Coordinates of C-alpha atoms in Angstrom, one line a residue:
Chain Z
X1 CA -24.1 -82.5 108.8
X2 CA -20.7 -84.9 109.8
X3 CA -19.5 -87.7 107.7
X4 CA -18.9 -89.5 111.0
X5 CA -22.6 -89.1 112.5
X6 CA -23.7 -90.2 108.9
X7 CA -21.2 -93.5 109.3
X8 CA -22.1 -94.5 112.3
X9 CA -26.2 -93.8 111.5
X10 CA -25.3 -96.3 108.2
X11 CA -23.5 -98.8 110.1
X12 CA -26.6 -99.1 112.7
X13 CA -28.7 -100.2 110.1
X14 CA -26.5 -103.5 109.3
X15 CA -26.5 -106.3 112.0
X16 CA -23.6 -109.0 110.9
X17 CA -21.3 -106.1 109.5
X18 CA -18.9 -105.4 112.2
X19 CA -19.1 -101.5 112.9
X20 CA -15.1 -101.2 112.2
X21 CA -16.0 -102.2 108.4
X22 CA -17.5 -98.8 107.6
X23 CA -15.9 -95.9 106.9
X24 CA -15.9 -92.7 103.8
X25 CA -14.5 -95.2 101.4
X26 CA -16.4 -98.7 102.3
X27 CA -18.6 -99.8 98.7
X28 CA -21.6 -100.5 100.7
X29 CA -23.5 -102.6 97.8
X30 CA -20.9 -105.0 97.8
X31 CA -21.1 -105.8 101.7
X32 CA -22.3 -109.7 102.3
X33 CA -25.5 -108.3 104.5
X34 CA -26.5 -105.8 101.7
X35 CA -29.9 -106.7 100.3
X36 CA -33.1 -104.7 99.3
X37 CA -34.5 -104.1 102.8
X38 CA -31.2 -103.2 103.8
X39 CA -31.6 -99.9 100.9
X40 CA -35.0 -99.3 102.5
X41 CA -33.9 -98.6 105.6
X42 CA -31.0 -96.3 104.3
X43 CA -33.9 -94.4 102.9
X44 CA -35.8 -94.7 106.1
X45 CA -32.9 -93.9 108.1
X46 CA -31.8 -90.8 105.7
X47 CA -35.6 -89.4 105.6
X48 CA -36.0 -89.8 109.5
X49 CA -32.5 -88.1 110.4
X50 CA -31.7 -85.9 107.7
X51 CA -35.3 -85.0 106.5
X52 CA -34.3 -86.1 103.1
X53 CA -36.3 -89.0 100.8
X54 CA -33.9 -90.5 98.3
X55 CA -34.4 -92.3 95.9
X56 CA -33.5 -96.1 94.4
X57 CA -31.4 -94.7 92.5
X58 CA -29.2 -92.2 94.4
X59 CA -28.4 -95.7 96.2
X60 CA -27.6 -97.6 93.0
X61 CA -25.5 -94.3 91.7
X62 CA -23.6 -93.8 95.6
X63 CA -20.2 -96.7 95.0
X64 CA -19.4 -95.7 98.4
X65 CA -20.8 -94.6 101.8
X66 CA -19.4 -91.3 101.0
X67 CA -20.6 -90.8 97.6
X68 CA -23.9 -91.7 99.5
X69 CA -23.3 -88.8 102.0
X70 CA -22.9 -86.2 99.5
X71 CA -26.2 -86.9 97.8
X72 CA -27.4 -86.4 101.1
X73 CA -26.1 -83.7 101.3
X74 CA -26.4 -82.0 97.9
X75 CA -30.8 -82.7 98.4
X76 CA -30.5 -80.6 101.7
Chain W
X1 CA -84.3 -100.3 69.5
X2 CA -82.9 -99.2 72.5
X3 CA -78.6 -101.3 72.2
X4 CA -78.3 -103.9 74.5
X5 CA -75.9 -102.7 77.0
X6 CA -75.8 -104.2 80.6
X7 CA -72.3 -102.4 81.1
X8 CA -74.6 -99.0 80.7
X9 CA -74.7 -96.6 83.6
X10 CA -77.8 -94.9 82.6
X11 CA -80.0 -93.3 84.6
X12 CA -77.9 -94.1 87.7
X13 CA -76.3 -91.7 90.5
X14 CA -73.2 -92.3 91.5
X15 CA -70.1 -91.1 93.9
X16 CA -66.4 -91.0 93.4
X17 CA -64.1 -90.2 95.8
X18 CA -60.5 -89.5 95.3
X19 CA -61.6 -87.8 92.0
X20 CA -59.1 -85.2 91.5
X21 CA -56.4 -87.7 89.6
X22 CA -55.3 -91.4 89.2
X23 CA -58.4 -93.9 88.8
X24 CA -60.4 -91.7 90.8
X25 CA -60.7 -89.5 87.8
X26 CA -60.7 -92.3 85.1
X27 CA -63.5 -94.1 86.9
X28 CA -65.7 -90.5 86.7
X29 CA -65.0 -90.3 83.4
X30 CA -65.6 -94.0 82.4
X31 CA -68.6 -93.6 84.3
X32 CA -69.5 -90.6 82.6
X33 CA -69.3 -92.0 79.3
X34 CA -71.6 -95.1 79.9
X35 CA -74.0 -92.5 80.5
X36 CA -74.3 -91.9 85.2
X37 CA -74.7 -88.7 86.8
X38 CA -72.3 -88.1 89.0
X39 CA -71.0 -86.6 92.2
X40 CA -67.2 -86.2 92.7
X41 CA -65.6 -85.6 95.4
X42 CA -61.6 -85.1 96.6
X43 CA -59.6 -82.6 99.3
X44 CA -57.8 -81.2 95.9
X45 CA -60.0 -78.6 94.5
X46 CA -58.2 -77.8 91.5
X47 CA -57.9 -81.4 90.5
X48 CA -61.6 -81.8 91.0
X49 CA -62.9 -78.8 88.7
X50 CA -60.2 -80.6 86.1
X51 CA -62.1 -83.8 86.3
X52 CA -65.3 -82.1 85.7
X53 CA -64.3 -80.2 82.4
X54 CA -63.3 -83.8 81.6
X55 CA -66.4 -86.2 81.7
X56 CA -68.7 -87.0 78.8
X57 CA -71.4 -84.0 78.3
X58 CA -74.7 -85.1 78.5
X59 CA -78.2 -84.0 79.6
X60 CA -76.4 -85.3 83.3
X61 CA -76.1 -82.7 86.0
X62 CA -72.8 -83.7 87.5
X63 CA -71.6 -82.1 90.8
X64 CA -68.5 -81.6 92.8
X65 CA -68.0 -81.5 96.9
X66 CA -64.6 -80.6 98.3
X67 CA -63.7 -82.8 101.7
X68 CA -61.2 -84.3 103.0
X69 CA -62.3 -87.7 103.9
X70 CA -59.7 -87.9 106.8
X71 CA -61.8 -85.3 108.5
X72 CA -65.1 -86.5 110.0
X73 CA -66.4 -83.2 109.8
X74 CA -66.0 -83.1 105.9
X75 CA -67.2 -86.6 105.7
X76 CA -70.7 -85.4 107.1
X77 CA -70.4 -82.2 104.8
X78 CA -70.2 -84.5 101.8
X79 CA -73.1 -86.8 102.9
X80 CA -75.1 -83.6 103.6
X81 CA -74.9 -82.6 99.7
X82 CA -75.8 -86.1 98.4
X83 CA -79.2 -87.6 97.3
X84 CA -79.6 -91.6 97.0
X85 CA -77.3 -93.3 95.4
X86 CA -76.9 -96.0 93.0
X87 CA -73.1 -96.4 93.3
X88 CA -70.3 -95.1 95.1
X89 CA -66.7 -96.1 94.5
X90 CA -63.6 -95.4 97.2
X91 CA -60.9 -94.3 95.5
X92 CA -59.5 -91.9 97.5
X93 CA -56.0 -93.2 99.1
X94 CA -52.3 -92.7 99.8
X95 CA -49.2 -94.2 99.5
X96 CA -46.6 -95.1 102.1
X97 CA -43.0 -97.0 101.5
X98 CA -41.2 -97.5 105.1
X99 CA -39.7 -100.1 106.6
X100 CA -40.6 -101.3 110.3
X101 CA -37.9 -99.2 112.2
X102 CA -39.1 -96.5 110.8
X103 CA -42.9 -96.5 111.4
X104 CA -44.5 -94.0 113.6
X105 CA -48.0 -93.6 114.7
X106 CA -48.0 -90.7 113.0
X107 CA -47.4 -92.0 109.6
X108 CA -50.2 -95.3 110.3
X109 CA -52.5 -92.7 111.2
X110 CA -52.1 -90.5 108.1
X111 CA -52.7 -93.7 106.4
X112 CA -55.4 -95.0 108.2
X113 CA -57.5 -92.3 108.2
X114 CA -57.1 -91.8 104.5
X115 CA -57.0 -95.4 103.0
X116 CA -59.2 -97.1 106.1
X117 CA -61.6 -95.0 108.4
X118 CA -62.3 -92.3 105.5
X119 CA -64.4 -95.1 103.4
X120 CA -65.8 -97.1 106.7
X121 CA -66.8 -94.2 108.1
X122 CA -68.8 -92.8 105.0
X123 CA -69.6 -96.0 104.0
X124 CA -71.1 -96.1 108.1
X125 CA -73.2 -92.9 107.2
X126 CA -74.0 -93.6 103.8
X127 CA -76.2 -96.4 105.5
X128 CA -77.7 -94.5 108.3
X129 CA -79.0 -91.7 106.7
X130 CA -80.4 -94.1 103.8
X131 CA -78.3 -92.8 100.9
X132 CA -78.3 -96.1 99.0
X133 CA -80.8 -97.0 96.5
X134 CA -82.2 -100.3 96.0
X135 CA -79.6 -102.3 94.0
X136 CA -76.7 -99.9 94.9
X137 CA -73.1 -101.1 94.5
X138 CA -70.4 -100.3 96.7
X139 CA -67.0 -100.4 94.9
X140 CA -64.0 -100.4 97.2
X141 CA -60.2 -99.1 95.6
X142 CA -58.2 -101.6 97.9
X143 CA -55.1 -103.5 96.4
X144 CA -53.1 -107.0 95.8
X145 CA -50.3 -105.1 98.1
X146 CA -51.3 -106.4 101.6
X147 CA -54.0 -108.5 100.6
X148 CA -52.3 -111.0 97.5
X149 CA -49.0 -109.7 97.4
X150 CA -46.3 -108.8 100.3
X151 CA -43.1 -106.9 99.6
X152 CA -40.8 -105.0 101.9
X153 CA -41.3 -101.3 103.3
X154 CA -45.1 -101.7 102.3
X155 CA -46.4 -102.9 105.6
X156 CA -48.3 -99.8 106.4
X157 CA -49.9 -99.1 103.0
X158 CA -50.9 -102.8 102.9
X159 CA -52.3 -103.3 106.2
X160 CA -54.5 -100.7 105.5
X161 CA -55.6 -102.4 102.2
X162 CA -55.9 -105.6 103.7
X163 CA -58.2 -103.8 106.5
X164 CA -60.1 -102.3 103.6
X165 CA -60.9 -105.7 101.6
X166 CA -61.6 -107.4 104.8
X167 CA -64.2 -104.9 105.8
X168 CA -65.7 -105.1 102.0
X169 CA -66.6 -108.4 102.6
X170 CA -68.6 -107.7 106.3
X171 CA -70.1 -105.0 104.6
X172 CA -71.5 -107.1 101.9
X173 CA -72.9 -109.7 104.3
X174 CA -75.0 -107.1 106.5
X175 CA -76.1 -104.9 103.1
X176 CA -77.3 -107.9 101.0
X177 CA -80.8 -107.4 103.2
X178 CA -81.2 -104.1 101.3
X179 CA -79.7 -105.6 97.7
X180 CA -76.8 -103.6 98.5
X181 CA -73.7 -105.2 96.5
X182 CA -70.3 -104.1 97.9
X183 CA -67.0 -105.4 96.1
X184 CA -63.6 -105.0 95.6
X185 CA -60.9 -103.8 93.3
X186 CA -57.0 -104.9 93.6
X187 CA -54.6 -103.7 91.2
X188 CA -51.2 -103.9 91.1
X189 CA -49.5 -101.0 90.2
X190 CA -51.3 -98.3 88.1
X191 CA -49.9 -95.7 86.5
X192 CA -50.6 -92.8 88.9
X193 CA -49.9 -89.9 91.1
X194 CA -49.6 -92.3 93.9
X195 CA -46.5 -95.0 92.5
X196 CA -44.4 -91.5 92.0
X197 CA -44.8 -90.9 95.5
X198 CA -42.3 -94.4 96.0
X199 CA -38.9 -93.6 95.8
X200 CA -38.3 -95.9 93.1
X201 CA -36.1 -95.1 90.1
X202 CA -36.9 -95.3 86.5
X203 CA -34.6 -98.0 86.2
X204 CA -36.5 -100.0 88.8
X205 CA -39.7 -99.3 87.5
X206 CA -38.4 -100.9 83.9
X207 CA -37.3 -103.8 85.9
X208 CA -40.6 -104.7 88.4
X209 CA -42.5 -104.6 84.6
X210 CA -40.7 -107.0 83.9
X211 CA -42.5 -109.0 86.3
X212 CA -46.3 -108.6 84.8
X213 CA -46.7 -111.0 82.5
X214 CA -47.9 -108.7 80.5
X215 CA -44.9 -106.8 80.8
X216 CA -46.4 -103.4 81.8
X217 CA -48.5 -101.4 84.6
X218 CA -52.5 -101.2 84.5
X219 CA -53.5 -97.9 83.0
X220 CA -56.5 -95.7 85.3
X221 CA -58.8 -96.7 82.7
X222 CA -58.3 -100.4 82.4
X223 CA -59.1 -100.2 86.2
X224 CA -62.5 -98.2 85.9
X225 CA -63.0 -99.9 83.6
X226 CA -63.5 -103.0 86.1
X227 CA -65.5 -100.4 88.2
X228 CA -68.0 -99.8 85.5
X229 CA -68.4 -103.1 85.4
X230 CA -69.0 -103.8 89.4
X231 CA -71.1 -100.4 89.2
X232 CA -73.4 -101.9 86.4
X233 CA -76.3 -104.8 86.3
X234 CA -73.9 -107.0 84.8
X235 CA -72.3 -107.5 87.7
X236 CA -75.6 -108.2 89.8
X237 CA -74.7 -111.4 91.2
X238 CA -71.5 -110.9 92.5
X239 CA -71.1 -109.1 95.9
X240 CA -68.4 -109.7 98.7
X241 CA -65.6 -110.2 95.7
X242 CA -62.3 -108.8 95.0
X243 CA -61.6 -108.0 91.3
X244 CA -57.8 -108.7 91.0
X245 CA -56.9 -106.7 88.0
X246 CA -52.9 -107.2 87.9
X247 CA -51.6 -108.0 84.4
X248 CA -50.5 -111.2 85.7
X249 CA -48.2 -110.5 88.3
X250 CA -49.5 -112.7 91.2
X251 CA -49.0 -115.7 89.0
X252 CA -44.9 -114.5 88.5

């Protein structure tokens, strides 16, 4: 599992976010276009790619998309 | 003297599905207590025998059948071990959180079959091979979630309600000929098996109770209890209904 794939899989699931925004370090809850269905379809996109269900709150405890990626990673 | 009690169960027959847990189990043993015999049924075998060891001893003979109501063939097994009936309530269902990119028909089919074609078909046979007494009722586990109240990432689990309450009311315009009552339950959330299943924290949880106005979720027996009460004569008038039982919510 790659940081980048994970990026660029995240950065799919916004549509007014500009792709160059997201990287390791971006604090994805603070983005303009982050909302509840937007978390839902991180955990959508996470269970369908990675084969892992998180939970609200691996979201809420992730500041960044990195953090995010190594509770991924950690539940595999 | 005999109590008045037109809640009372007595002397009636009656079938649970989804059994094994949640209100499934509480309706058995709510209905056990106000005195039915009953048949219970679920795929979880384990769960089932529980249930049993739990309901109200009495001079009742009550039985359990293992199927799995996705399964048509189980669905015939059950109705092969069942004598008329004077009340039947669907409980048996599943859960499902996803948002519309990520639906397959794999996941509206597990659903489906579980939460919509597993009661209409039984309920389809349950007719056919005469099953249902003379003033039977019909309860139906369906939900406010796709029929009163709409939320993100529960399109699937809702549609499948909504399919459910809608076929409640068909049924109870083509059975009313044979004094056949068949009715609804929605509740909001309940606190079951199934809300775990929602990958929602505890912090979350705190935060949507918030919402009931009465600032917590149903408990299985506050909603078998509202079966009992669509199961018994008291509720003999009222047939093609949905009892919303939601601690307020809807009005929130």
């Amino acid at each position: 599992m790659e940081i980048n794939n994970f990026i660029e899989k995240f950065a799919e699931i916004f549509e007014d976010t500009d792709t160059s925004v997201f990287s390791a370090q971006t604090e994805y809850r603070n983005l303009d276009e982050y909302s509840s269905i937007i978390g839902l379809s991180i955990i959508g996109m996470v269970d369908e790619e990675y084969n892992v269900m998180l939970k609200g709150e691996d979201l809420r405890n992730a500041t960044t998309i990195g953090d995010l990626f190594n509770i991924v990673k950690s539940k595999m | 003297m005999a109590v008045y009690n037109p809640f009372s169960l007595q002397g009636k027959t009656i079938l649970i599905t989804g059994a094994s847990s949640g209100i499934g189990r509480a309706t058995a043993i709510e209905c056990s207590r106000m005195g039915a015999s009953l048949v219970v049924s679920d795929i979880n075998a384990e769960g089932l025998q529980e249930t049993i060891s739990l309901l109200q001893e009495s001079e009742n003979i009550h039985r359990m059948i293992i199927a799995n109501l996705a399964n048509e063939e189980d669905i015939e097994l059950l109705i092969n071990g069942l004598d008329k009936l004077d009340g039947c309530v669907f409980s048996a269902g599943v859960g499902s959180t996803k948002v519309l990119p990520f639906y397959s028909k794999t996941e509206l089919q597990r659903v489906f079959d579980i939460n919509y074609f597993g009661p209409v078909l039984l309920t389809n046979l349950l007719v056919k091979k005469k099953l249902l007494a003379k003033s039977c009722s019909l309860v139906y586990i369906s939900s406010i979630g796709g029929v009163h109240f709409f939320s993100p990432g529960n399109g699937i689990y809702g549609a499948s309600k909504s399919a459910l309450d809608s076929f409640v009311r068909f049924a109870a315009i083509e059975l009313a000929p044979k004094h056949v009552r068949v009715n609804s339950v929605c509740p909001s959330r309940v606190e079951t098996p199934l809300i775990k299943s929602v990958p929602i924290s505890e912090k979350e949880v705190q935060i949507d109770k918030a919402k009931y106005l009465l600032k917590r979720y149903a408990t299985p027996q506050e909603i078998a209890l509202g079966c009992v009460y669509l199961l018994s004569d008291a509720s003999s008038f009222m047939t093609g209904q949905s009892l919303i039982l939601d601690g307020g919510r809807l009005l929130t």
